[in-house]
Coordinates of N, CA and C in Angstrom, one line a residue:
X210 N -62.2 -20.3 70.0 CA -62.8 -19.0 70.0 C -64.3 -19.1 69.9
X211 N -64.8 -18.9 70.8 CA -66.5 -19.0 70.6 C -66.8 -17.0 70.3
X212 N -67.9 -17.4 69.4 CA -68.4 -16.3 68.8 C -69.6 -16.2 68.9
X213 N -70.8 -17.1 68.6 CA -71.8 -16.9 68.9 C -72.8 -16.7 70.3
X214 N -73.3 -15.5 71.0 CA -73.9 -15.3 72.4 C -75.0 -16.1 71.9
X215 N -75.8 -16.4 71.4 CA -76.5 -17.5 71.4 C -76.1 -18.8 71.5
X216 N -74.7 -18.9 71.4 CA -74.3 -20.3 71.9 C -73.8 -20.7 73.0
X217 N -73.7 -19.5 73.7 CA -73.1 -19.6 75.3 C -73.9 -20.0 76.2
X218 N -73.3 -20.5 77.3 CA -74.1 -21.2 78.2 C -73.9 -19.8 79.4
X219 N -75.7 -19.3 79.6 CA -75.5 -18.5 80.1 C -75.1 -18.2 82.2
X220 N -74.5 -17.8 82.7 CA -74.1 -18.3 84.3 C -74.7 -17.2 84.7
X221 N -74.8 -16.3 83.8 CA -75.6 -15.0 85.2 C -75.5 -13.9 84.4
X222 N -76.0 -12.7 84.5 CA -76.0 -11.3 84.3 C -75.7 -10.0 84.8
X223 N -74.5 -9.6 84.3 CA -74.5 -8.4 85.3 C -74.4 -6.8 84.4
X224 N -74.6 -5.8 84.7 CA -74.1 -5.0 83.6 C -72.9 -4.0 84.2
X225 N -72.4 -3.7 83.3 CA -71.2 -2.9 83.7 C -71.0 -1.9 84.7
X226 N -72.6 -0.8 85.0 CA -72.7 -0.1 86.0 C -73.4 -0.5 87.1
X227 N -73.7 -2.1 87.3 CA -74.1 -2.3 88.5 C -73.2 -2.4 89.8
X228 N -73.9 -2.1 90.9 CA -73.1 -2.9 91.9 C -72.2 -3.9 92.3
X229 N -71.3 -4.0 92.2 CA -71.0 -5.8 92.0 C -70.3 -6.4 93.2
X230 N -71.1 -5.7 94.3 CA -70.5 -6.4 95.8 C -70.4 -7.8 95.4
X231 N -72.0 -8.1 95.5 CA -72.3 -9.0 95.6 C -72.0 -9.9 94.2
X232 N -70.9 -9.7 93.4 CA -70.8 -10.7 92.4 C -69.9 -11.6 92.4
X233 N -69.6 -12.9 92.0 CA -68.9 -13.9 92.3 C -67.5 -12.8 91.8
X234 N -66.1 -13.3 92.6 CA -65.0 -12.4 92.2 C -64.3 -13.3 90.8
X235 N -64.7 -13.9 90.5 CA -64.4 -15.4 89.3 C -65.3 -14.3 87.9
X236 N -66.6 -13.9 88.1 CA -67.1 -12.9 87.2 C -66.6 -11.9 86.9
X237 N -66.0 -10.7 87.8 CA -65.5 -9.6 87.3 C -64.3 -9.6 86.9
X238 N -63.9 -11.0 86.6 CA -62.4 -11.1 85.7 C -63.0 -11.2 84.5
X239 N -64.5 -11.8 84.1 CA -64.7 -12.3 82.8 C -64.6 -10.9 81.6
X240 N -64.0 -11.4 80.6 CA -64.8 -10.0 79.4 C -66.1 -9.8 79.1
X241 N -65.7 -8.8 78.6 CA -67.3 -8.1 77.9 C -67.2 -8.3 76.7
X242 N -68.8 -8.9 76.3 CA -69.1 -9.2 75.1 C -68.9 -8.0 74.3
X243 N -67.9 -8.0 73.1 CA -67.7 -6.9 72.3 C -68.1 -7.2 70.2
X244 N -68.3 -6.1 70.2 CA -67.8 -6.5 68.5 C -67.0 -6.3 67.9
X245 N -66.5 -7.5 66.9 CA -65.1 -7.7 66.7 C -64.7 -6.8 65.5
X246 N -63.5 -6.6 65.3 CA -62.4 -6.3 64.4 C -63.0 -6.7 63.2
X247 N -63.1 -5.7 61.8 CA -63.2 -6.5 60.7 C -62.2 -7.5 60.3
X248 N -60.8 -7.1 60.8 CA -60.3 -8.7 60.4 C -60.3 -9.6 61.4
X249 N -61.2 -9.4 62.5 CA -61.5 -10.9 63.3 C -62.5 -11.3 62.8
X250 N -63.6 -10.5 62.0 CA -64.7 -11.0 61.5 C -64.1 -11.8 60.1
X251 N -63.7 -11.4 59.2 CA -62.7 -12.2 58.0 C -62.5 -13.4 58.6
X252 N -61.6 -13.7 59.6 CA -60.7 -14.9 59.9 C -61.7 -16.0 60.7
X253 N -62.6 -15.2 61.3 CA -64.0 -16.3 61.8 C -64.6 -16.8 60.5
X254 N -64.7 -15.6 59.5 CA -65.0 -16.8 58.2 C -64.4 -17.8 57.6
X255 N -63.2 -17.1 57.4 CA -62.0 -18.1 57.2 C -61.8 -19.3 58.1
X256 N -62.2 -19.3 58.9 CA -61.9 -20.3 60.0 C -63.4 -21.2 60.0
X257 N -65.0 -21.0 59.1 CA -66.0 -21.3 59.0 C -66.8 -21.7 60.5
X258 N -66.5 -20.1 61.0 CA -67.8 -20.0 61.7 C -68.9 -19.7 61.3
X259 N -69.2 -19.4 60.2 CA -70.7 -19.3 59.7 C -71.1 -20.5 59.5
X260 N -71.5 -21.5 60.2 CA -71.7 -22.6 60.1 C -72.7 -22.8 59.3
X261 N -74.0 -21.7 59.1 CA -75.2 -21.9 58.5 C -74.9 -20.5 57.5
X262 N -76.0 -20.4 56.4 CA -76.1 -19.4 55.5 C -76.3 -17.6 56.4
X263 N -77.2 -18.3 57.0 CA -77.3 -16.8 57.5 C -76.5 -16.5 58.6
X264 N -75.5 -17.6 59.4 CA -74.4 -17.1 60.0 C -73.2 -16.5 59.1
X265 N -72.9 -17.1 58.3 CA -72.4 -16.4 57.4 C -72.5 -15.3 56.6
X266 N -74.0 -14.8 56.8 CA -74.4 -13.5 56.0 C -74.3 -12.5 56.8
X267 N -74.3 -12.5 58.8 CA -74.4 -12.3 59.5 C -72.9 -11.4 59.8
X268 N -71.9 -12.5 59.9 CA -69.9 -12.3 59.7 C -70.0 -11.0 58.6
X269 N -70.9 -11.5 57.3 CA -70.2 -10.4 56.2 C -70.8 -9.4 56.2
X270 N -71.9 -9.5 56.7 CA -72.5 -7.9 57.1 C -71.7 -7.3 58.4
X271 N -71.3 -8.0 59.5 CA -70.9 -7.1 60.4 C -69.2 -6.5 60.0
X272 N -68.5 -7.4 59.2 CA -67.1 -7.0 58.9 C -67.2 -6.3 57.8
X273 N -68.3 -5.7 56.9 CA -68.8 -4.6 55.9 C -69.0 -3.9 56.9
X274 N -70.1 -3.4 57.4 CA -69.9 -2.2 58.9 C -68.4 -2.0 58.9
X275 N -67.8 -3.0 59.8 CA -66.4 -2.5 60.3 C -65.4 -1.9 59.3
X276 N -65.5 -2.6 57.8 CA -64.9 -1.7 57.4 C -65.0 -0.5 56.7
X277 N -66.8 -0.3 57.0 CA -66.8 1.3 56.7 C -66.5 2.3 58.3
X278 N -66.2 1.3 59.0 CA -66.0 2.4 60.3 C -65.2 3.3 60.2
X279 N -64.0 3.5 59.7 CA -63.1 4.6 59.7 C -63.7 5.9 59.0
X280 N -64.5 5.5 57.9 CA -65.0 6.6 57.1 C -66.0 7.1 57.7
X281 N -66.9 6.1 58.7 CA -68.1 7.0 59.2 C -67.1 7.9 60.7
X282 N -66.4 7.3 60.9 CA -65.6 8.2 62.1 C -64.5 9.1 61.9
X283 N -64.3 9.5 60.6 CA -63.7 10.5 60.0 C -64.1 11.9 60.3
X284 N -62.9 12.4 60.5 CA -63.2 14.2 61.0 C -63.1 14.9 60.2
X285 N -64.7 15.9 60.1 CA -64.5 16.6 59.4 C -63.3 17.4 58.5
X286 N -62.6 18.4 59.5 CA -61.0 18.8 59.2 C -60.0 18.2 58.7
X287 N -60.4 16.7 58.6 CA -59.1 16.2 58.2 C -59.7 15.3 57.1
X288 N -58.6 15.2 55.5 CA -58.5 14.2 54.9 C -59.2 12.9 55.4
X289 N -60.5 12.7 54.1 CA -61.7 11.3 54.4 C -60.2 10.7 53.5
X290 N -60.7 9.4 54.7 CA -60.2 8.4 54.2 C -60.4 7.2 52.9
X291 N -59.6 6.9 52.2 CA -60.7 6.2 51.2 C -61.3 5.1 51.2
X292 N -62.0 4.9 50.4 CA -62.6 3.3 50.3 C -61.8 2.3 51.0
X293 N -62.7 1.5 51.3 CA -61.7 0.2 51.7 C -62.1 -0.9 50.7
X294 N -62.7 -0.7 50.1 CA -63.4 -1.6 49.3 C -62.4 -1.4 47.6
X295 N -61.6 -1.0 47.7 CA -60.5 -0.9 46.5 C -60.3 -3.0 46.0
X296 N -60.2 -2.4 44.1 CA -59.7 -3.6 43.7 C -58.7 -4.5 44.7
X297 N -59.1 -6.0 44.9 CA -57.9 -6.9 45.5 C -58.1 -6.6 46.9
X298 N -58.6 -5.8 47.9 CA -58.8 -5.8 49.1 C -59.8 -7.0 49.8
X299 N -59.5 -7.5 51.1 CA -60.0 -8.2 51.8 C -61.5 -7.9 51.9
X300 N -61.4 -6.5 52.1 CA -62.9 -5.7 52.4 C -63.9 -6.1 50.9
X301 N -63.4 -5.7 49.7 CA -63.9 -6.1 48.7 C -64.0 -7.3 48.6
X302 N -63.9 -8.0 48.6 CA -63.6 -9.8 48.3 C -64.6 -9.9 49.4
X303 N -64.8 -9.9 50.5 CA -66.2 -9.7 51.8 C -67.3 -9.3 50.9
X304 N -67.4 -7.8 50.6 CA -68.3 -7.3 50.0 C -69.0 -8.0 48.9
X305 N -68.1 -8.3 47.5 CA -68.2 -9.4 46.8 C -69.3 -10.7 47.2
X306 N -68.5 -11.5 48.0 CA -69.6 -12.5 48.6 C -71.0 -12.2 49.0
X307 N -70.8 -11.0 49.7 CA -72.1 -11.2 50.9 C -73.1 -10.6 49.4
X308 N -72.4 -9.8 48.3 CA -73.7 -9.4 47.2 C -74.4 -11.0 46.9
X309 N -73.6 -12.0 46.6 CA -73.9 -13.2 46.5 C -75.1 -13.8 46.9
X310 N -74.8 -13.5 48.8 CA -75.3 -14.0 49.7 C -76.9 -13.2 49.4
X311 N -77.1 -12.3 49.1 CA -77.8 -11.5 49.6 C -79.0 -11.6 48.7
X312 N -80.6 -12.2 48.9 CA -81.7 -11.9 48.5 C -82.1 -10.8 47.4
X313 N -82.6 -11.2 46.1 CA -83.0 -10.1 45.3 C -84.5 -10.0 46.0
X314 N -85.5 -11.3 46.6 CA -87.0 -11.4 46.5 C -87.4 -10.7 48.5
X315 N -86.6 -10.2 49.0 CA -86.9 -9.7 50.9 C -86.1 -8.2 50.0
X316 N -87.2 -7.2 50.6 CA -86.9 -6.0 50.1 C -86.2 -5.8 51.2
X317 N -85.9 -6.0 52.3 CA -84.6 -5.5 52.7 C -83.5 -5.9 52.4
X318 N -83.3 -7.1 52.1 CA -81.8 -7.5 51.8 C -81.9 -7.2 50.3
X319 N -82.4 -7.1 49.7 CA -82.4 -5.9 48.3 C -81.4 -4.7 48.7
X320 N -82.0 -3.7 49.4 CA -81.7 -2.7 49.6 C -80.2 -2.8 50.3
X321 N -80.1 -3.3 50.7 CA -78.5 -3.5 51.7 C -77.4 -4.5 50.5
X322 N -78.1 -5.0 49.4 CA -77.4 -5.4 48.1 C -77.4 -4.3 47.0
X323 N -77.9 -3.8 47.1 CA -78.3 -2.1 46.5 C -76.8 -1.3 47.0
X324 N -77.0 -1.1 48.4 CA -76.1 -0.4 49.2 C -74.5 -0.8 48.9
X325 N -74.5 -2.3 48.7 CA -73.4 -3.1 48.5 C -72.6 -2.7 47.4
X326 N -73.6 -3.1 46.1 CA -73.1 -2.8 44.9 C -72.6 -1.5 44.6
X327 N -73.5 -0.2 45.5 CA -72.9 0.9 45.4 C -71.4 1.0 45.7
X328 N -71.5 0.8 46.8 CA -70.2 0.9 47.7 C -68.6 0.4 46.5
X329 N -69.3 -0.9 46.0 CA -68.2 -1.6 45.2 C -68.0 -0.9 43.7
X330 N -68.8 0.3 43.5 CA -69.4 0.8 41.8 C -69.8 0.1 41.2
X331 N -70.2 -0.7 41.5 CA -71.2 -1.7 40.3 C -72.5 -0.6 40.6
X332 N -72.5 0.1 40.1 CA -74.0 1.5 39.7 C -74.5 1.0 38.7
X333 N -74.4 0.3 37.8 CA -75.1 -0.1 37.0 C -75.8 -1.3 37.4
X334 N -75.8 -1.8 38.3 CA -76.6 -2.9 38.5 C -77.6 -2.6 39.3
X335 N -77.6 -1.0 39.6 CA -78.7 -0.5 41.0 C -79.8 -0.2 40.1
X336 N -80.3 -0.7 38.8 CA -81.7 0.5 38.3 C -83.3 -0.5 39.2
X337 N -83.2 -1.4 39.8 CA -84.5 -2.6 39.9 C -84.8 -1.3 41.0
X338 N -86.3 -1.3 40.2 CA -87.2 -0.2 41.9 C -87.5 -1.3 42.7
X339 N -87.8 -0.6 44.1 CA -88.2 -0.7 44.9 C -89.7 -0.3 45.7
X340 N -90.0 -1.3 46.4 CA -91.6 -0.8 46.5 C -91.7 0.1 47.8
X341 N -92.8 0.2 47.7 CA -93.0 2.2 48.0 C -92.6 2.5 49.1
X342 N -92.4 1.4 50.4 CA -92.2 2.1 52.0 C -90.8 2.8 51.5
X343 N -90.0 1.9 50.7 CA -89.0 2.5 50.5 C -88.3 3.8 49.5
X344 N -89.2 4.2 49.2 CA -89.1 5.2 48.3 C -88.4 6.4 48.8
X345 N -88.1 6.8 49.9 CA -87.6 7.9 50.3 C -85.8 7.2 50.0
X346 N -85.4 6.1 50.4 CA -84.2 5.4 50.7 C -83.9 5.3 49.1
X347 N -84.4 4.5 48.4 CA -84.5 4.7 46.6 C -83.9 5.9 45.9
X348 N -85.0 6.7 46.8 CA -84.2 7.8 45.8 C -82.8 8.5 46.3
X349 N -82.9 8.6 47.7 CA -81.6 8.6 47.9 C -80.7 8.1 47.3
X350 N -80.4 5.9 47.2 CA -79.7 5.7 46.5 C -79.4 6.2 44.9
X351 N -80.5 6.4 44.4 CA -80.8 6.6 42.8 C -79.8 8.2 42.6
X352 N -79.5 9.1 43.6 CA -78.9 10.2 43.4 C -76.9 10.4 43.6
X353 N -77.2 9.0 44.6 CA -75.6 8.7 45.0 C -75.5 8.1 43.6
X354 N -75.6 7.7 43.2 CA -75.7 6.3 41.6 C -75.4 7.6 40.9
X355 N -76.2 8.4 40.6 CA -76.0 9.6 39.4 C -74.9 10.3 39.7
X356 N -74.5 10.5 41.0 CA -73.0 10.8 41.0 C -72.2 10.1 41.2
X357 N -72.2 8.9 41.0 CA -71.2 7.9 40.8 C -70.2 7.7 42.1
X358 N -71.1 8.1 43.7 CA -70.3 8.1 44.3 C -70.7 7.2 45.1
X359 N -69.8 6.4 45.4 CA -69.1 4.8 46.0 C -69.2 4.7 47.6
X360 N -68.9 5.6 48.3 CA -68.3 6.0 49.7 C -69.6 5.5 50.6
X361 N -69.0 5.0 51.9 CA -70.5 5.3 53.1 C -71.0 6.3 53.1
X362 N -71.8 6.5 53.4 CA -72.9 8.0 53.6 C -73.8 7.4 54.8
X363 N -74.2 8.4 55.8 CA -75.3 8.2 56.7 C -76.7 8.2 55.3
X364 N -77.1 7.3 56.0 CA -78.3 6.5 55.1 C -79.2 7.7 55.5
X365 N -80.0 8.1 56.6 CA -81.1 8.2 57.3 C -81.0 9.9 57.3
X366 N -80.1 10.7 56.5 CA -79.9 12.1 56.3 C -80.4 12.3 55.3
X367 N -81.7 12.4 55.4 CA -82.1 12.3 54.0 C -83.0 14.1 54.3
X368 N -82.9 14.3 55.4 CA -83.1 16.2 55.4 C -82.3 16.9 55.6
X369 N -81.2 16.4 55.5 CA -79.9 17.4 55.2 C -79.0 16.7 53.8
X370 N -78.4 18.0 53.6 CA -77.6 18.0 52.1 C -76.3 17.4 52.7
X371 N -75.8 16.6 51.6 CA -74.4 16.0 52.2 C -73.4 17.1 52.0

């Protein structure tokens, strides 16, 4: 299973809405580069494709996304789904690590271990400020934390009320 497009040997380019008279008929059998399944991202760990630290940081950030996807793609009208990050889950045990993995001294990977910890309820470990670009995002988290709520949230809604 190759996983990394930086490791492919590239034969050509085409995009999905071009023309493709003129493309080899051997190409438009090939797949499309996609992003994978949170449990294909797990099992590429498990299987140590993170060959390097930040490939590895890379897997557990993208299979954290994937398993907040159902919650960010939840319908209004219907019953949110819960956490996936529950005691003994895969998802948690991912989450877990990558807090590990993750930079207290690069204010971004702060903030996205910030985010982490939330998600997992470790709220008590979110009080370290943050320096000032981020202060709009800060406070944001500092108000999820006071209500003790765990869940994804659109980050960047910070002018509308949840």
């Amino acid at each position: 299973m190759g996983l990394w497009v930086s490791d492919a040997k590239e034969v050509g380019d085409i995009s999905r809405w071009s023309d493709d008279s003129n493309v080899p008929d051997k190409w438009k059998q090939a797949k499309y580069i996609r992003f994978l399944t949170e449990a294909e991202y797990l099992a590429a760990i498990e299987m140590g494709m993170g060959k390097t630290p930040e490939q590895e940081l890379h897997l557990r950030v993208f299979a954290w996304w994937a398993a907040n996807d159902p919650l960010r793609q939840a319908q209004p009208d219907k019953a949110a789904p819960k956490s996936p990050f529950l005691p003994g889950s895969k998802a948690r045990k991912n989450l877990e690590q990558l807090v590990k993995l993750l930079s207290a001294t690069d204010p971004n990977k702060r903030l996205m271990k910030a985010e982490a910890l939330r998600q997992l309820g470790r709220f008590e470990e979110l009080q370290a400020p943050f320096p000032k670009a981020f202060t709009k995002v800060a406070d944001w988290m500092r108000r999820l934390v006071t209500e003790r709520d765990a869940l994804v949230r659109e980050l960047f809604s910070l002018n509308k009320t949840r």
